[in-house]
CSV table of C-alpha atoms in Angstrom, one decimal:
chain,number,residue,atom,x,y,z
A,798,MET,CA,103.7,107.2,149.0
A,799,GLU,CA,101.0,105.3,147.3
A,800,THR,CA,97.8,107.4,146.5
A,801,GLN,CA,94.2,105.8,146.3
A,802,ASN,CA,94.1,106.0,142.6
A,803,ASN,CA,97.2,103.6,142.4
A,804,ILE,CA,96.0,101.5,145.3
A,805,ASN,CA,92.7,100.9,143.3
A,806,PHE,CA,94.7,100.2,140.1
A,807,ASP,CA,96.7,97.3,141.9
A,808,ARG,CA,93.8,95.9,143.2
A,809,ILE,CA,91.8,96.1,139.5
A,810,ALA,CA,95.2,94.7,138.1
A,811,GLU,CA,95.1,91.8,140.7
A,812,ALA,CA,91.3,91.3,140.0
A,813,ILE,CA,91.9,91.0,136.1
A,814,ASN,CA,94.7,88.7,136.6
A,815,TYR,CA,92.7,86.3,138.8
A,816,ILE,CA,89.8,86.3,136.7
A,817,LYS,CA,92.1,85.5,133.6
A,818,LEU,CA,93.7,82.6,135.1
A,819,ASN,CA,90.4,81.2,136.3
A,820,PHE,CA,88.1,82.4,133.6
A,821,LYS,CA,86.9,78.6,133.1
A,822,ALA,CA,85.5,78.2,136.6
A,823,GLN,CA,83.6,81.7,136.1
A,824,PRO,CA,84.3,83.2,139.2
A,825,SER,CA,81.5,85.3,140.8
A,826,LEU,CA,81.7,88.8,141.7
A,827,ASP,CA,82.1,87.7,145.5
A,828,GLU,CA,84.7,85.7,144.6
A,829,VAL,CA,87.1,88.1,143.0
A,830,ALA,CA,86.0,90.8,145.4
A,831,GLU,CA,87.2,88.6,148.4
A,832,LYS,CA,90.5,88.0,146.4
A,833,VAL,CA,91.2,91.8,146.6
A,834,ASN,CA,90.0,92.3,150.0
A,835,LEU,CA,87.1,94.4,149.1
A,836,SER,CA,83.1,93.5,149.7
A,837,PRO,CA,81.4,92.9,146.3
A,838,PHE,CA,79.7,96.4,146.7
A,839,HIS,CA,82.9,98.4,146.9
A,840,PHE,CA,84.8,96.1,144.2
A,841,GLN,CA,81.9,96.6,141.8
A,842,ARG,CA,81.6,100.4,142.2
A,843,MET,CA,85.6,100.9,142.2
A,844,PHE,CA,86.2,98.7,139.1
A,845,THR,CA,83.0,100.5,137.2
A,846,ASP,CA,84.4,103.9,138.4
A,847,TRP,CA,87.8,102.8,136.6
A,848,ALA,CA,86.8,101.3,133.6
A,849,GLY,CA,83.0,102.8,133.2
A,850,ILE,CA,81.7,99.4,132.8
A,851,SER,CA,81.5,96.3,135.1
A,852,PRO,CA,84.2,93.8,135.7
A,853,LYS,CA,82.2,91.1,133.8
A,854,LYS,CA,81.7,93.1,130.9
A,855,PHE,CA,85.3,94.2,130.9
A,856,LEU,CA,86.6,90.8,130.9
A,857,GLN,CA,84.8,90.2,127.7
A,858,TYR,CA,87.2,92.9,126.0
A,859,LEU,CA,89.8,90.4,127.3
A,860,SER,CA,88.7,87.2,125.6
A,861,LEU,CA,90.4,85.3,123.0
A,862,ASP,CA,87.1,85.9,120.5
A,863,TYR,CA,87.0,89.6,121.1
A,864,ALA,CA,90.9,89.9,120.2
A,865,LYS,CA,90.5,87.6,117.1
A,866,GLY,CA,87.4,89.4,116.0
A,867,ILE,CA,89.8,93.1,116.3
A,868,LEU,CA,92.5,91.4,114.4
A,869,LYS,CA,89.9,90.6,111.4
A,870,GLU,CA,88.9,94.3,111.4
A,871,GLN,CA,92.2,95.7,110.8
A,872,GLN,CA,91.4,96.8,107.2
A,873,ALA,CA,90.2,100.1,108.5
A,874,THR,CA,90.7,103.2,106.4
A,875,LEU,CA,92.4,106.2,107.3
A,876,PHE,CA,89.3,108.0,108.1
A,877,ASP,CA,88.0,105.1,110.4
A,878,ALA,CA,91.5,105.2,111.9
A,879,ALA,CA,91.1,109.0,112.7
A,880,PHE,CA,87.5,108.8,114.0
A,881,GLU,CA,88.2,106.0,116.4
A,882,THR,CA,91.4,107.4,118.1
A,883,GLY,CA,89.1,110.4,118.6
A,884,LEU,CA,90.5,112.9,116.2
A,885,SER,CA,88.9,115.3,114.0
A,886,GLY,CA,90.2,114.1,110.5
A,887,THR,CA,92.8,112.8,108.8
A,888,GLY,CA,94.9,115.7,108.8
A,889,ARG,CA,95.0,115.8,112.7
A,890,LEU,CA,96.0,112.1,112.4
A,891,HIS,CA,99.0,113.1,110.1
A,892,ASP,CA,100.0,115.9,112.6
A,893,LEU,CA,100.4,113.4,115.2
A,894,PHE,CA,102.6,110.9,112.7
A,895,ILE,CA,105.0,113.4,111.5
A,896,ASN,CA,106.3,114.7,114.9
A,897,ILE,CA,108.6,112.1,115.6
A,898,GLU,CA,112.6,113.1,115.4
A,899,GLY,CA,115.1,111.1,116.0
A,900,MET,CA,117.9,112.3,117.4
A,901,THR,CA,121.2,112.9,115.8
A,902,PRO,CA,124.2,110.4,115.5
A,903,ALA,CA,126.1,112.3,118.2
A,904,GLU,CA,123.1,112.4,120.5
A,905,TYR,CA,122.7,108.9,119.7
A,906,LYS,CA,126.1,107.4,120.1
A,907,ASN,CA,127.3,110.1,123.3
A,908,GLY,CA,124.8,109.0,125.8
A,909,GLY,CA,122.9,112.3,125.4
A,910,LYS,CA,126.2,114.5,126.0
A,911,ALA,CA,125.1,118.1,125.8
A,912,LEU,CA,121.4,117.3,126.3
A,913,SER,CA,119.5,118.7,128.9
A,914,ILE,CA,116.5,116.7,130.1
A,915,ASN,CA,113.5,117.5,132.2
A,916,PHE,CA,111.8,114.8,133.9
A,917,SER,CA,109.0,114.4,136.1
A,918,TYR,CA,106.5,111.9,138.1
A,919,ALA,CA,102.6,111.6,137.3
A,920,GLU,CA,99.9,109.7,138.0
A,921,THR,CA,97.6,107.6,135.1
A,922,PRO,CA,94.9,105.1,135.3
A,923,PHE,CA,97.6,102.3,135.2
A,924,GLY,CA,99.9,103.7,138.0
A,925,HIS,CA,102.7,106.1,138.1
A,926,ILE,CA,104.6,106.9,135.2
A,927,ILE,CA,108.1,108.9,134.7
A,928,VAL,CA,107.9,111.2,131.8
A,929,ALA,CA,111.1,112.8,130.3
A,930,SER,CA,111.5,115.7,127.8
A,931,THR,CA,114.5,117.4,125.9
A,932,PRO,CA,113.9,121.0,124.3
A,933,LYS,CA,112.9,119.3,121.0
A,934,GLY,CA,110.1,117.1,122.8
A,935,ILE,CA,109.1,114.0,124.6
A,936,CYS,CA,112.0,111.4,124.6
A,937,TYR,CA,111.3,109.1,127.4
A,938,ILE,CA,108.0,107.7,129.3
A,939,ALA,CA,107.8,104.7,131.5
A,940,PHE,CA,105.6,103.3,134.2
A,941,ALA,CA,107.3,103.7,137.3
A,942,ASP,CA,106.2,101.1,140.0
A,943,ASP,CA,109.7,102.2,141.5
A,944,LYS,CA,110.3,105.7,141.1
A,945,ASP,CA,114.1,105.6,142.0
A,946,GLU,CA,114.5,102.4,139.5
A,947,ALA,CA,112.3,104.2,136.8
A,948,PHE,CA,114.9,107.3,136.9
A,949,ASN,CA,117.9,104.7,136.7
A,950,GLN,CA,116.5,103.2,133.8
A,951,LEU,CA,116.2,106.9,132.3
A,952,TYR,CA,119.7,107.8,133.2
A,953,ALA,CA,120.9,104.7,131.5
A,954,GLN,CA,119.7,105.7,128.4
A,955,PHE,CA,121.5,109.2,128.4
A,956,PRO,CA,124.2,108.6,131.0
A,957,ASN,CA,125.8,111.7,129.8
A,958,ALA,CA,122.6,114.3,130.0
A,959,SER,CA,121.8,117.0,132.5
A,960,TYR,CA,118.6,116.0,134.3
A,961,TYR,CA,116.1,118.7,136.0
A,962,GLN,CA,113.2,117.4,138.0
A,963,VAL,CA,110.8,120.0,136.0
A,964,VAL,CA,107.5,119.8,134.4
A,965,ASP,CA,107.4,121.3,131.0
A,966,LEU,CA,104.9,122.1,128.4
A,967,ALA,CA,105.9,119.1,126.5
A,968,GLN,CA,105.1,116.7,129.3
A,969,GLN,CA,101.8,118.4,130.2
A,970,ASN,CA,100.6,118.2,126.5
A,971,ALA,CA,101.8,114.5,126.4
A,972,LEU,CA,99.6,113.7,129.5
A,973,TYR,CA,96.8,114.6,127.8
A,974,ILE,CA,96.4,111.4,126.2
A,975,PHE,CA,95.7,109.6,129.6
A,976,THR,CA,92.5,112.1,130.0
A,977,ARG,CA,91.5,111.2,126.1
A,978,ASP,CA,91.7,114.9,125.7
A,979,TRP,CA,93.1,114.7,122.0
A,980,SER,CA,92.8,118.6,121.7
A,981,GLN,CA,96.8,119.0,122.4
A,982,LEU,CA,97.8,115.9,120.5
A,983,SER,CA,98.9,117.7,117.3
A,984,SER,CA,101.2,119.8,119.4
A,985,ILE,CA,103.3,116.7,121.1
A,986,LYS,CA,106.6,116.1,119.6
A,987,LEU,CA,108.9,113.1,120.3
A,988,HIS,CA,112.5,113.3,120.2
A,989,LEU,CA,113.7,109.8,120.3
A,990,LYS,CA,116.9,107.6,120.4
A,991,GLY,CA,116.5,105.0,118.1
A,992,THR,CA,118.0,103.6,114.7
A,993,SER,CA,116.2,104.1,111.7
A,994,PHE,CA,114.5,100.9,111.6
A,995,GLN,CA,113.4,101.3,115.4
A,996,LEU,CA,111.8,104.8,114.3
A,997,LYS,CA,110.0,103.4,111.5
A,998,VAL,CA,108.4,100.6,113.6
A,999,TRP,CA,107.2,103.1,116.2
A,1000,GLU,CA,105.6,105.4,113.6
A,1001,ALA,CA,103.7,102.2,112.5
A,1002,LEU,CA,102.6,101.7,116.0
A,1003,LEU,CA,101.3,105.2,116.1
A,1004,LYS,CA,98.7,104.0,113.1
A,1005,ILE,CA,97.0,101.4,115.5
A,1006,PRO,CA,93.8,103.2,116.6
A,1007,MET,CA,92.7,103.1,120.0
A,1008,GLY,CA,91.0,100.0,120.8
A,1009,GLY,CA,92.6,98.4,118.0
A,1010,LEU,CA,95.1,95.5,118.1
A,1011,ASN,CA,97.7,94.4,115.3
A,1012,THR,CA,99.8,91.5,115.4
A,1013,TYR,CA,103.7,91.6,115.0
A,1014,ALA,CA,103.6,89.9,111.4
A,1015,THR,CA,101.0,92.8,110.2
A,1016,VAL,CA,103.3,95.5,111.6
A,1017,ALA,CA,106.0,93.8,109.9
A,1018,LYS,CA,104.2,94.4,106.9
A,1019,THR,CA,103.4,97.9,107.4
A,1020,VAL,CA,107.0,98.7,107.5
A,1021,GLU,CA,107.4,96.5,104.1
A,1022,LEU,CA,109.4,93.9,105.8
A,1023,PRO,CA,107.2,90.9,105.9
A,1024,THR,CA,109.8,88.4,106.8
A,1025,ALA,CA,111.2,90.4,109.9
A,1026,SER,CA,108.7,89.7,112.3
A,1027,ARG,CA,111.4,89.0,115.0
A,1028,ALA,CA,113.5,92.0,114.4
A,1029,VAL,CA,109.9,94.0,114.6
A,1030,GLY,CA,109.2,92.5,117.9
A,1031,SER,CA,112.6,93.6,119.1
A,1032,ALA,CA,112.3,97.2,118.1
A,1033,ILE,CA,108.6,97.2,119.6
A,1034,GLY,CA,110.1,95.7,123.0
A,1035,ALA,CA,112.7,98.8,122.8
A,1036,ASN,CA,109.8,101.6,122.7
A,1037,PRO,CA,110.9,104.2,125.0
A,1038,VAL,CA,107.5,106.1,125.2
A,1039,ALA,CA,104.9,103.9,127.0
A,1040,PHE,CA,101.1,104.0,126.3
A,1041,LEU,CA,101.7,107.1,123.5
A,1042,ILE,CA,103.4,104.8,121.2
A,1043,PRO,CA,101.0,102.1,121.6
A,1044,CYS,CA,103.4,99.1,121.7
A,1045,HIS,CA,100.5,97.5,124.0
A,1046,ARG,CA,98.2,97.2,120.9
A,1047,VAL,CA,100.5,94.4,119.4
A,1048,ILE,CA,99.4,90.8,120.2
A,1049,LYS,CA,100.3,87.4,119.3
A,1050,SER,CA,98.5,86.0,115.8
A,1051,THR,CA,96.5,83.6,118.0
A,1052,GLY,CA,94.8,86.4,119.7
A,1053,GLU,CA,96.9,86.1,123.1
A,1054,PHE,CA,98.1,89.4,124.5
A,1055,GLY,CA,101.5,88.2,125.3
A,1056,GLN,CA,103.9,90.0,127.4
A,1057,TYR,CA,104.7,93.6,128.0
A,1058,HIS,CA,107.7,95.6,129.1
A,1059,TRP,CA,105.8,97.0,131.9
A,1060,GLY,CA,103.8,93.7,133.0
A,1061,ALA,CA,101.2,91.6,131.2
A,1062,ASN,CA,98.5,92.8,133.9
A,1063,ARG,CA,99.0,96.4,133.1
A,1064,LYS,CA,98.8,95.5,129.4
A,1065,SER,CA,95.5,93.5,129.6
A,1066,ALA,CA,94.4,96.4,131.8
A,1067,ILE,CA,95.4,98.9,129.0
A,1068,ILE,CA,93.8,96.9,126.3
A,1069,GLY,CA,90.5,96.3,128.0
A,1070,TRP,CA,90.4,100.1,129.2
A,1071,GLU,CA,90.6,101.3,125.8
A,1072,ALA,CA,88.0,98.8,124.1
A,1073,ALA,CA,85.6,99.9,126.9
A,1074,LYS,CA,86.2,103.3,126.1
A,1075,VAL,CA,85.8,103.2,122.4
A,1076,ASN,CA,83.0,100.6,122.9
A,1077,HIS,CA,81.1,103.2,125.0
A,1078,LEU,CA,81.4,105.7,122.5
A,1079,SER,CA,80.0,103.9,119.9
A,1080,ILE,CA,76.7,103.0,121.7
A,1081,VAL,CA,76.2,106.5,123.3
């Protein structure tokens, strides 16, 4: 059953898509509100409650000029990255990065045989998710527009594992990222199924600060394979931990956001939402 939060997000995503498709015509608040079947007053209030800013301001963060500006500012220091992500210092940032553990070759090849996986569903500002964990840490997060299909995709990753619908501490800690409560982040551990190359790319994604954007070429340089943009793109597309490993922060060199495994509208919503939160903190 759809909750009001998820209904609201669906309307927001629809509004974002409509404005992006019609930005040259500069649609009015009334026009966008009508498109999502709300009065202008209720649409403005709902959107502002969700994003913290007005729809007009939010869309500025989704413009090509804004994205290009962020790409030009990629040379942030490690301290800047720590500050922008809300962490208390570079030590906390390091704590987050080192908590990725790859599965053993046997776990990787045999479909998770002997693995015990807990899973649960949760709400986020961007719709439902499924989150799964082994005794060693989070192994999977995906947006779950259809819960049964979301579980089937998890099962396909580990067809020989044992599954239990249980909310555990690892899942609870990971979910703090959606509320921007960073106090639990250092305790998050990821237990991931991936090749050495994929793990290296996913670690690089963790270094992109909230509100920041990188290109595929930049990520390729970060993993010291500057000519491997295509392979990097494939590894990013295979990211098994939505949002927490921020593949949504990788965009085209043109400044266009591009596609996203969980939907282009959702990617736009996340990028704009993060930009709004970071820019709001910088002026408070």
